[in-house]
Amino acid sequence: MARASQSAAARATSDAAKRPAPTQAQGAQSAHPGLMTVVALAVVAAAVAAAAWMAGLPAQSGFASSTNAASSDRTDAPVAGDPSADTLLASSTIALPWTVHNVACVDEYKPAVPGCTPAKCARIITDELCSADEAIRLRSMASRVMALGGGGGAPTILDLHTGALSKGSRFVNVYASLTAPRRAQLFPRQDLALYTEIKDRIRAAIMKEFGLQQLFLTKPTFFSRIDGSKTAATLNDEYWHVHVDRTTYGSFVYTSLLYLSDFGVDFEGGEFAFVAEQDGTPLKHEQALSDDDGGLVTSALIQPRLGRVSMFTSGPENPHHIRKVTKGIRFALTVSFTCDPTAAIADPSPSLLRLQTF
Ligand SMILES: O=C(O)CCC(=O)C(=O)O
Ligand SMILES: [Fe+2]
């Protein structure tokens, strides 16, 4: 703890010398895990909105790399050091085949589910699961829907499974306000089918790599758009905090991210970073790191690329954050999986949309 607050102070000092960095003042024990808070609110808001709306209805109502699955049985120790020791796991300009970075699991996954609980922990990146054209189609659908709302700060969240969409400082249920023809326009059957197909591809790939017999989609699974020209309107807009997905979301066991825009072309900043202490152990505390870590952590970076998929175990071996987007628009899709059948969610099918917008 002492080390953590010392680190935060040192970071704030080093940053103050370089540029204004209000986010660093949040300290090492920030309670704002960025997108997670935004999404948690979205889930609650959607549930509340859905409940309110239903009430008015008629009764029916780590780090060194290995490439290719064949070499995935290595366990690579995280590299300790300063920011110059940051590792670029994936450059936006180079298409990657199936690339596995094994990391040591930090603690056991409990309760253990035979045929689902990770027997190893890893970070996987590939540019071969989703084509650029497919990514553009998904982005276009998300973008059209997001035009009906939009967060007050930089992030806008859209959850196709609940209909939750950021609008100003709150969330609306986008399904609730649409007429049937408008719905069909905004959510074409083929695009929803593509969304489901890509999710299934990712799920199958995770199952293969980790040797799983079962794996369920869980919530929240959502599109995110981060607008680099906007500042945080509320603390909930601070998407750049370090977090562990399993801690934040509860049901996550495997996280995947599909990138829908290109680092360096569509936006600047916004790299995804796995973070570790200088001694190489994963960071345990939520921290407000933006684009610079003051020399106190090392990062293993993924530069988003259209159609790029990253997948990783959601436990404390994989603390991460998004570096601040400094320019342009960053689009991504977070798709999460659980071992717990009671936490499973269904695909957003046209019939679900019909039901939700009745
Ligand atoms: O969009 C990203 O790169 C990461 C998002 C993330 O960390 C999350 O959704 O939990
Ligand atoms: Fe995350």
Short mmCIF file of C-alpha atoms and ligand atoms in Angstrom, two decimals:
data_model
loop_
_atom_site.label_atom_id
_atom_site.label_comp_id
_atom_site.label_asym_id
_atom_site.label_seq_id
_atom_site.Cartn_x
_atom_site.Cartn_y
_atom_site.Cartn_z
CA MET A 1 0.00 0.00 0.00
CA ALA A 2 2.79 2.39 1.00
CA ARG A 3 4.53 1.51 -2.19
CA ALA A 4 1.37 2.16 -4.15
CA SER A 5 0.79 5.64 -2.76
CA GLN A 6 4.44 6.47 -3.13
CA SER A 7 4.14 5.37 -6.72
CA ALA A 8 1.11 7.55 -7.28
CA ALA A 9 2.86 10.57 -5.80
CA ALA A 10 5.97 9.96 -7.83
CA ARG A 11 3.89 9.52 -10.93
CA ALA A 12 1.96 12.72 -10.30
CA THR A 13 5.22 14.63 -9.78
CA SER A 14 6.90 13.23 -12.83
CA ASP A 15 3.83 13.95 -14.94
CA ALA A 16 3.32 17.44 -13.58
CA ALA A 17 6.76 18.28 -14.88
CA LYS A 18 5.85 17.09 -18.34
CA ARG A 19 2.29 18.19 -18.94
CA PRO A 20 -1.02 18.73 -17.18
CA ALA A 21 -2.21 15.29 -16.18
CA PRO A 22 -5.36 15.58 -14.08
CA THR A 23 -6.00 11.87 -14.27
CA GLN A 24 -2.87 11.01 -12.36
CA ALA A 25 -4.21 12.82 -9.35
CA GLN A 26 -6.76 10.04 -8.92
CA GLY A 27 -4.11 8.04 -7.08
CA ALA A 28 -3.36 4.37 -6.90
CA GLN A 29 -6.58 3.32 -5.23
CA SER A 30 -9.04 4.86 -7.64
CA ALA A 31 -12.49 3.36 -7.55
CA HIS A 32 -13.19 4.17 -11.18
CA PRO A 33 -12.27 1.32 -13.44
CA GLY A 34 -13.07 3.22 -16.60
CA LEU A 35 -15.26 1.53 -19.18
CA MET A 36 -16.26 -0.96 -16.54
CA THR A 37 -18.06 1.64 -14.51
CA VAL A 38 -19.68 2.99 -17.61
CA VAL A 39 -20.87 -0.47 -18.55
CA ALA A 40 -21.96 -1.49 -15.07
CA LEU A 41 -24.14 1.59 -15.08
CA ALA A 42 -25.42 0.70 -18.49
CA VAL A 43 -26.45 -2.74 -17.33
CA VAL A 44 -28.28 -1.34 -14.35
CA ALA A 45 -29.80 1.46 -16.39
CA ALA A 46 -30.99 -0.95 -19.03
CA ALA A 47 -32.55 -3.19 -16.42
CA VAL A 48 -34.26 -0.21 -14.82
CA ALA A 49 -35.37 1.16 -18.17
CA ALA A 50 -36.63 -2.24 -19.25
CA ALA A 51 -38.49 -2.72 -15.98
CA ALA A 52 -40.06 0.72 -16.19
CA TRP A 53 -41.02 0.21 -19.76
CA MET A 54 -42.36 -3.32 -19.20
CA ALA A 55 -44.51 -1.99 -16.37
CA GLY A 56 -46.43 0.11 -18.84
CA LEU A 57 -47.04 -2.74 -21.27
CA PRO A 58 -50.04 -4.95 -21.80
CA ALA A 59 -49.76 -8.42 -20.25
CA GLN A 60 -48.11 -10.20 -23.15
CA SER A 61 -45.79 -8.78 -23.02
CA GLY A 62 3.01 -11.16 -19.19
CA PHE A 63 4.97 -10.83 -22.16
CA ALA A 64 7.59 -12.47 -24.39
CA SER A 65 5.90 -13.95 -27.41
CA SER A 66 5.28 -17.20 -29.06
CA THR A 67 3.53 -17.42 -32.40
CA ASN A 68 1.05 -20.10 -33.47
CA ALA A 69 -0.96 -22.45 -31.33
CA ALA A 70 1.74 -25.10 -31.57
CA SER A 71 4.05 -23.10 -29.35
CA SER A 72 1.37 -22.07 -26.91
CA ASP A 73 2.56 -24.28 -24.08
CA ARG A 74 5.32 -21.88 -23.04
CA THR A 75 5.01 -19.87 -19.88
CA ASP A 76 6.71 -16.54 -20.36
CA ALA A 77 7.70 -14.52 -17.33
CA PRO A 78 6.70 -10.86 -17.46
CA VAL A 79 9.58 -8.53 -18.22
CA ALA A 80 10.51 -6.13 -15.44
CA GLY A 81 11.81 -2.67 -16.12
CA ASP A 82 11.03 0.88 -17.13
CA PRO A 83 8.80 2.20 -19.90
CA SER A 84 11.58 1.73 -22.40
CA ALA A 85 11.11 -1.96 -21.64
CA ASP A 86 7.47 -1.82 -22.75
CA THR A 87 6.75 -4.62 -25.15
CA LEU A 88 4.79 -4.12 -28.35
CA LEU A 89 2.81 -7.34 -28.56
CA ALA A 90 1.00 -6.30 -31.71
CA SER A 91 1.69 -3.43 -34.07
CA SER A 92 -1.27 -2.00 -35.96
CA THR A 93 0.68 -2.19 -39.21
CA ILE A 94 1.52 -5.88 -39.12
CA ALA A 95 -1.15 -8.58 -39.45
CA LEU A 96 -0.62 -11.33 -36.92
CA PRO A 97 -1.42 -15.01 -37.20
CA TRP A 98 -2.64 -16.84 -34.08
CA THR A 99 -0.18 -15.57 -31.49
CA VAL A 100 -0.08 -16.84 -27.91
CA HIS A 101 1.67 -15.28 -24.92
CA ASN A 102 1.32 -17.59 -21.96
CA VAL A 103 1.42 -15.96 -18.53
CA ALA A 104 1.50 -17.51 -15.08
CA CYS A 105 -1.97 -17.58 -13.51
CA VAL A 106 -1.95 -15.37 -10.42
CA ASP A 107 -4.44 -17.31 -8.36
CA GLU A 108 -6.81 -20.19 -8.73
CA TYR A 109 -10.09 -19.80 -10.51
CA LYS A 110 -12.82 -20.71 -8.05
CA PRO A 111 -15.28 -22.26 -8.17
CA ALA A 112 -13.54 -24.61 -10.57
CA VAL A 113 -15.72 -25.81 -13.43
CA PRO A 114 -14.40 -28.97 -15.07
CA GLY A 115 -13.89 -28.41 -18.79
CA CYS A 116 -14.04 -24.62 -18.49
CA THR A 117 -11.83 -23.24 -15.72
CA PRO A 118 -8.47 -22.15 -17.16
CA ALA A 119 -5.71 -24.69 -16.63
CA LYS A 120 -3.32 -22.08 -18.02
CA CYS A 121 -3.48 -18.33 -18.43
CA ALA A 122 -2.67 -16.49 -21.61
CA ARG A 123 -3.00 -13.54 -23.93
CA ILE A 124 -3.81 -14.32 -27.52
CA ILE A 125 -3.87 -12.01 -30.51
CA THR A 126 -4.91 -12.76 -34.05
CA ASP A 127 -5.82 -10.89 -37.21
CA GLU A 128 -7.22 -14.04 -38.78
CA LEU A 129 -10.59 -14.46 -37.05
CA CYS A 130 -12.40 -11.44 -38.44
CA SER A 131 -11.83 -9.70 -41.76
CA ALA A 132 -11.57 -5.93 -42.13
CA ASP A 133 -14.83 -5.95 -44.15
CA GLU A 134 -16.66 -7.78 -41.39
CA ALA A 135 -15.29 -5.39 -38.79
CA ILE A 136 -16.48 -2.42 -40.87
CA ARG A 137 -19.98 -3.91 -41.14
CA LEU A 138 -20.20 -4.32 -37.37
CA ARG A 139 -18.82 -0.85 -36.81
CA SER A 140 -21.35 0.66 -39.22
CA MET A 141 -24.22 -0.97 -37.36
CA ALA A 142 -22.90 0.21 -33.97
CA SER A 143 -22.19 3.66 -35.34
CA ARG A 144 -25.72 4.08 -36.77
CA VAL A 145 -27.26 3.08 -33.46
CA MET A 146 -24.88 5.22 -31.42
CA ALA A 147 -25.97 8.23 -33.47
CA LEU A 148 -29.27 7.97 -31.55
CA GLY A 149 -27.44 8.66 -28.32
CA GLY A 150 -23.85 9.35 -27.37
CA GLY A 151 -22.10 9.71 -24.03
CA GLY A 152 -21.56 13.15 -22.52
CA GLY A 153 -17.87 12.34 -22.17
CA ALA A 154 -15.48 10.43 -24.41
CA PRO A 155 -16.99 6.92 -24.20
CA THR A 156 -20.26 5.77 -25.73
CA ILE A 157 -21.43 2.26 -24.91
CA LEU A 158 -23.92 0.11 -26.81
CA ASP A 159 -25.01 -3.27 -25.48
CA LEU A 160 -26.93 -5.17 -28.15
CA HIS A 161 -28.14 -7.72 -25.65
CA THR A 162 -29.99 -5.25 -23.43
CA GLY A 163 -30.36 -2.31 -25.78
CA ALA A 164 -28.48 -0.04 -23.34
CA LEU A 165 -27.03 2.99 -25.09
CA SER A 166 -25.20 5.93 -23.53
CA LYS A 167 -27.09 9.16 -23.89
CA GLY A 168 -25.56 12.17 -22.17
CA SER A 169 -24.81 11.18 -18.61
CA ARG A 170 -27.30 8.29 -18.53
CA PHE A 171 -28.40 5.27 -20.52
CA VAL A 172 -31.51 4.65 -22.57
CA ASN A 173 -32.97 1.45 -23.91
CA VAL A 174 -32.57 2.05 -27.61
CA TYR A 175 -34.97 -0.76 -28.52
CA ALA A 176 -37.78 0.91 -26.63
CA SER A 177 -38.03 3.97 -28.83
CA LEU A 178 -37.94 2.46 -32.31
CA THR A 179 -40.69 1.60 -34.73
CA ALA A 180 -40.43 -1.79 -36.43
CA PRO A 181 -39.22 -0.45 -39.81
CA ARG A 182 -36.61 1.74 -38.13
CA ARG A 183 -35.49 -1.24 -36.08
CA ALA A 184 -35.09 -3.34 -39.19
CA GLN A 185 -33.06 -0.53 -40.75
CA LEU A 186 -30.80 -0.11 -37.75
CA PHE A 187 -30.35 -3.78 -36.93
CA PRO A 188 -30.32 -5.64 -40.24
CA ARG A 189 -30.78 -9.37 -39.79
CA GLN A 190 -27.53 -10.06 -41.66
CA ASP A 191 -25.53 -7.78 -39.38
CA LEU A 192 -26.96 -9.39 -36.27
CA ALA A 193 -26.14 -12.77 -37.80
CA LEU A 194 -22.59 -11.57 -38.45
CA TYR A 195 -22.28 -10.37 -34.85
CA THR A 196 -23.37 -13.81 -33.63
CA GLU A 197 -21.10 -15.61 -36.07
CA ILE A 198 -18.03 -13.65 -35.05
CA LYS A 199 -18.81 -14.16 -31.38
CA ASP A 200 -19.07 -17.90 -32.10
CA ARG A 201 -15.74 -17.88 -33.95
CA ILE A 202 -14.07 -16.22 -30.98
CA ARG A 203 -15.75 -18.61 -28.56
CA ALA A 204 -14.63 -21.64 -30.59
CA ALA A 205 -11.08 -20.29 -30.79
CA ILE A 206 -10.91 -19.79 -27.01
CA MET A 207 -12.31 -23.27 -26.42
CA LYS A 208 -9.71 -24.78 -28.72
CA GLU A 209 -6.75 -22.92 -27.26
CA PHE A 210 -7.72 -23.64 -23.67
CA GLY A 211 -9.04 -27.16 -24.30
CA LEU A 212 -12.53 -26.37 -23.02
CA GLN A 213 -15.69 -28.44 -23.24
CA GLN A 214 -18.08 -25.62 -22.42
CA LEU A 215 -18.10 -21.83 -22.48
CA PHE A 216 -20.95 -19.35 -22.33
CA LEU A 217 -21.35 -15.79 -23.52
CA THR A 218 -21.90 -13.46 -20.56
CA LYS A 219 -22.68 -9.84 -19.86
CA PRO A 220 -21.72 -7.21 -20.38
CA THR A 221 -20.84 -7.74 -24.02
CA PHE A 222 -20.80 -4.33 -25.70
CA PHE A 223 -19.53 -1.94 -28.35
CA SER A 224 -17.44 0.99 -27.17
CA ARG A 225 -16.67 4.19 -29.00
CA ILE A 226 -14.13 6.57 -27.51
CA ASP A 227 -13.98 10.08 -28.89
CA GLY A 228 -10.51 11.55 -28.42
CA SER A 229 -11.81 15.11 -28.80
CA LYS A 230 -13.94 14.86 -25.66
CA THR A 231 -12.84 15.11 -22.07
CA ALA A 232 -14.36 13.16 -19.22
CA ALA A 233 -17.69 14.75 -18.25
CA THR A 234 -17.99 12.61 -15.12
CA LEU A 235 -15.71 10.22 -13.26
CA ASN A 236 -17.57 7.40 -14.97
CA ASP A 237 -16.15 8.57 -18.28
CA GLU A 238 -12.62 7.73 -17.15
CA TYR A 239 -12.08 4.67 -19.28
CA TRP A 240 -8.30 4.57 -18.84
CA HIS A 241 -8.08 3.04 -15.35
CA VAL A 242 -6.26 -0.21 -14.75
CA HIS A 243 -8.61 -3.04 -13.88
CA VAL A 244 -8.97 -6.80 -13.71
CA ASP A 245 -12.03 -7.93 -15.66
CA ARG A 246 -12.94 -10.81 -13.34
CA THR A 247 -12.93 -8.48 -10.34
CA THR A 248 -14.89 -5.79 -12.09
CA TYR A 249 -17.44 -7.87 -13.93
CA GLY A 250 -17.73 -10.94 -11.73
CA SER A 251 -18.72 -13.55 -14.25
CA PHE A 252 -15.87 -13.02 -16.75
CA VAL A 253 -13.47 -15.93 -17.12
CA TYR A 254 -12.25 -15.22 -20.66
CA THR A 255 -12.32 -11.72 -22.15
CA SER A 256 -12.10 -10.99 -25.84
CA LEU A 257 -11.81 -7.72 -27.71
CA LEU A 258 -12.54 -7.17 -31.37
CA TYR A 259 -11.07 -3.95 -32.70
CA LEU A 260 -13.16 -2.00 -35.16
CA SER A 261 -10.75 0.80 -36.00
CA ASP A 262 -7.07 1.32 -36.71
CA PHE A 263 -4.55 2.80 -34.29
CA GLY A 264 -2.58 5.53 -36.05
CA VAL A 265 -5.19 5.97 -38.78
CA ASP A 266 -8.59 6.41 -37.14
CA PHE A 267 -7.22 7.55 -33.78
CA GLU A 268 -4.08 8.28 -31.78
CA GLY A 269 -3.26 7.00 -28.29
CA GLY A 270 -5.76 4.36 -27.21
CA GLU A 271 -3.37 1.43 -27.09
CA PHE A 272 -4.48 -1.52 -25.00
CA ALA A 273 -1.88 -2.19 -22.27
CA PHE A 274 -1.35 -5.15 -19.96
CA VAL A 275 0.48 -3.66 -16.99
CA ALA A 276 2.99 -4.97 -14.45
CA GLU A 277 4.96 -3.56 -11.53
CA GLN A 278 8.60 -2.83 -12.12
CA ASP A 279 9.47 -6.19 -10.58
CA GLY A 280 7.31 -7.89 -13.19
CA THR A 281 4.37 -8.86 -10.99
CA PRO A 282 0.99 -7.82 -12.35
CA LEU A 283 -0.37 -4.57 -10.91
CA LYS A 284 -2.93 -5.38 -8.27
CA HIS A 285 -4.55 -2.01 -7.75
CA GLU A 286 -6.80 -0.02 -9.94
CA GLN A 287 -4.72 2.86 -11.12
CA ALA A 288 -5.31 5.89 -13.23
CA LEU A 289 -2.71 5.48 -15.94
CA SER A 290 -3.29 7.44 -19.07
CA ASP A 291 -0.72 7.39 -21.83
CA ASP A 292 2.27 7.35 -19.54
CA ASP A 293 3.05 5.38 -16.42
CA GLY A 294 5.76 7.60 -14.98
CA GLY A 295 8.33 4.82 -15.28
CA LEU A 296 6.70 2.75 -12.57
CA VAL A 297 5.11 0.04 -14.61
CA THR A 298 5.94 -1.88 -17.72
CA SER A 299 3.28 -2.38 -20.33
CA ALA A 300 2.71 -5.02 -22.96
CA LEU A 301 0.91 -3.13 -25.69
CA ILE A 302 -1.59 -4.04 -28.34
CA GLN A 303 -2.21 -1.44 -31.00
CA PRO A 304 -5.80 -1.84 -32.22
CA ARG A 305 -6.22 -2.82 -35.86
CA LEU A 306 -9.42 -3.27 -37.84
CA GLY A 307 -10.55 -6.89 -37.32
CA ARG A 308 -7.89 -7.68 -34.72
CA VAL A 309 -9.04 -9.97 -31.93
CA SER A 310 -7.36 -10.30 -28.55
CA MET A 311 -8.41 -12.89 -26.00
CA PHE A 312 -7.15 -13.38 -22.47
CA THR A 313 -7.99 -14.97 -19.17
CA SER A 314 -9.89 -12.41 -17.10
CA GLY A 315 -8.08 -12.89 -13.77
CA PRO A 316 -5.43 -10.85 -11.92
CA GLU A 317 -2.68 -12.17 -14.20
CA ASN A 318 -4.07 -9.83 -16.84
CA PRO A 319 -4.60 -6.35 -15.35
CA HIS A 320 -4.96 -3.86 -18.17
CA HIS A 321 -6.17 -0.49 -19.29
CA ILE A 322 -6.77 1.57 -22.39
CA ARG A 323 -4.31 4.40 -22.82
CA LYS A 324 -5.96 7.74 -23.36
CA VAL A 325 -7.24 8.38 -26.86
CA THR A 326 -5.69 11.70 -27.82
CA LYS A 327 -7.25 12.18 -31.26
CA GLY A 328 -9.92 10.61 -33.46
CA ILE A 329 -12.43 7.87 -32.72
CA ARG A 330 -11.63 4.41 -31.36
CA PHE A 331 -14.19 1.62 -31.83
CA ALA A 332 -14.06 -1.79 -30.16
CA LEU A 333 -16.29 -4.67 -29.14
CA THR A 334 -15.85 -6.42 -25.80
CA VAL A 335 -17.12 -10.01 -25.86
CA SER A 336 -17.00 -11.89 -22.60
CA PHE A 337 -17.31 -15.53 -21.65
CA THR A 338 -18.10 -17.38 -18.45
CA CYS A 339 -18.01 -20.92 -17.13
CA ASP A 340 -21.20 -20.35 -15.16
CA PRO A 341 -24.29 -21.43 -17.12
CA THR A 342 -26.48 -19.32 -14.85
CA ALA A 343 -24.57 -16.19 -15.98
CA ALA A 344 -24.99 -17.04 -19.69
CA ILE A 345 -26.77 -14.60 -22.02
CA ALA A 346 -28.55 -15.22 -25.31
CA ASP A 347 -27.67 -13.81 -28.71
CA PRO A 348 -29.48 -10.61 -29.72
CA SER A 349 -31.82 -12.27 -32.19
CA PRO A 350 -34.45 -10.46 -34.28
CA SER A 351 -37.13 -12.11 -32.14
CA LEU A 352 -35.45 -10.76 -29.00
CA LEU A 353 -35.44 -7.31 -30.54
CA ARG A 354 -39.11 -7.69 -31.36
CA LEU A 355 -39.83 -8.71 -27.79
CA GLN A 356 -37.78 -5.92 -26.33
CA THR A 357 -39.40 -3.25 -28.43
CA PHE A 358 -42.95 -4.44 -28.21
O1 LIG B 1 -11.27 -1.73 -25.64
C1 LIG B 1 -10.28 -2.19 -25.09
O2 LIG B 1 -9.18 -2.26 -25.64
C2 LIG B 1 -10.36 -2.72 -23.66
C3 LIG B 1 -11.72 -2.66 -23.04
C4 LIG B 1 -11.73 -3.29 -21.67
O3 LIG B 1 -10.76 -3.35 -20.98
C5 LIG B 1 -12.97 -3.89 -21.19
O4 LIG B 1 -13.99 -3.79 -21.88
O5 LIG B 1 -12.95 -4.46 -20.08
FE FE B 2 -11.12 -4.79 -19.37
#
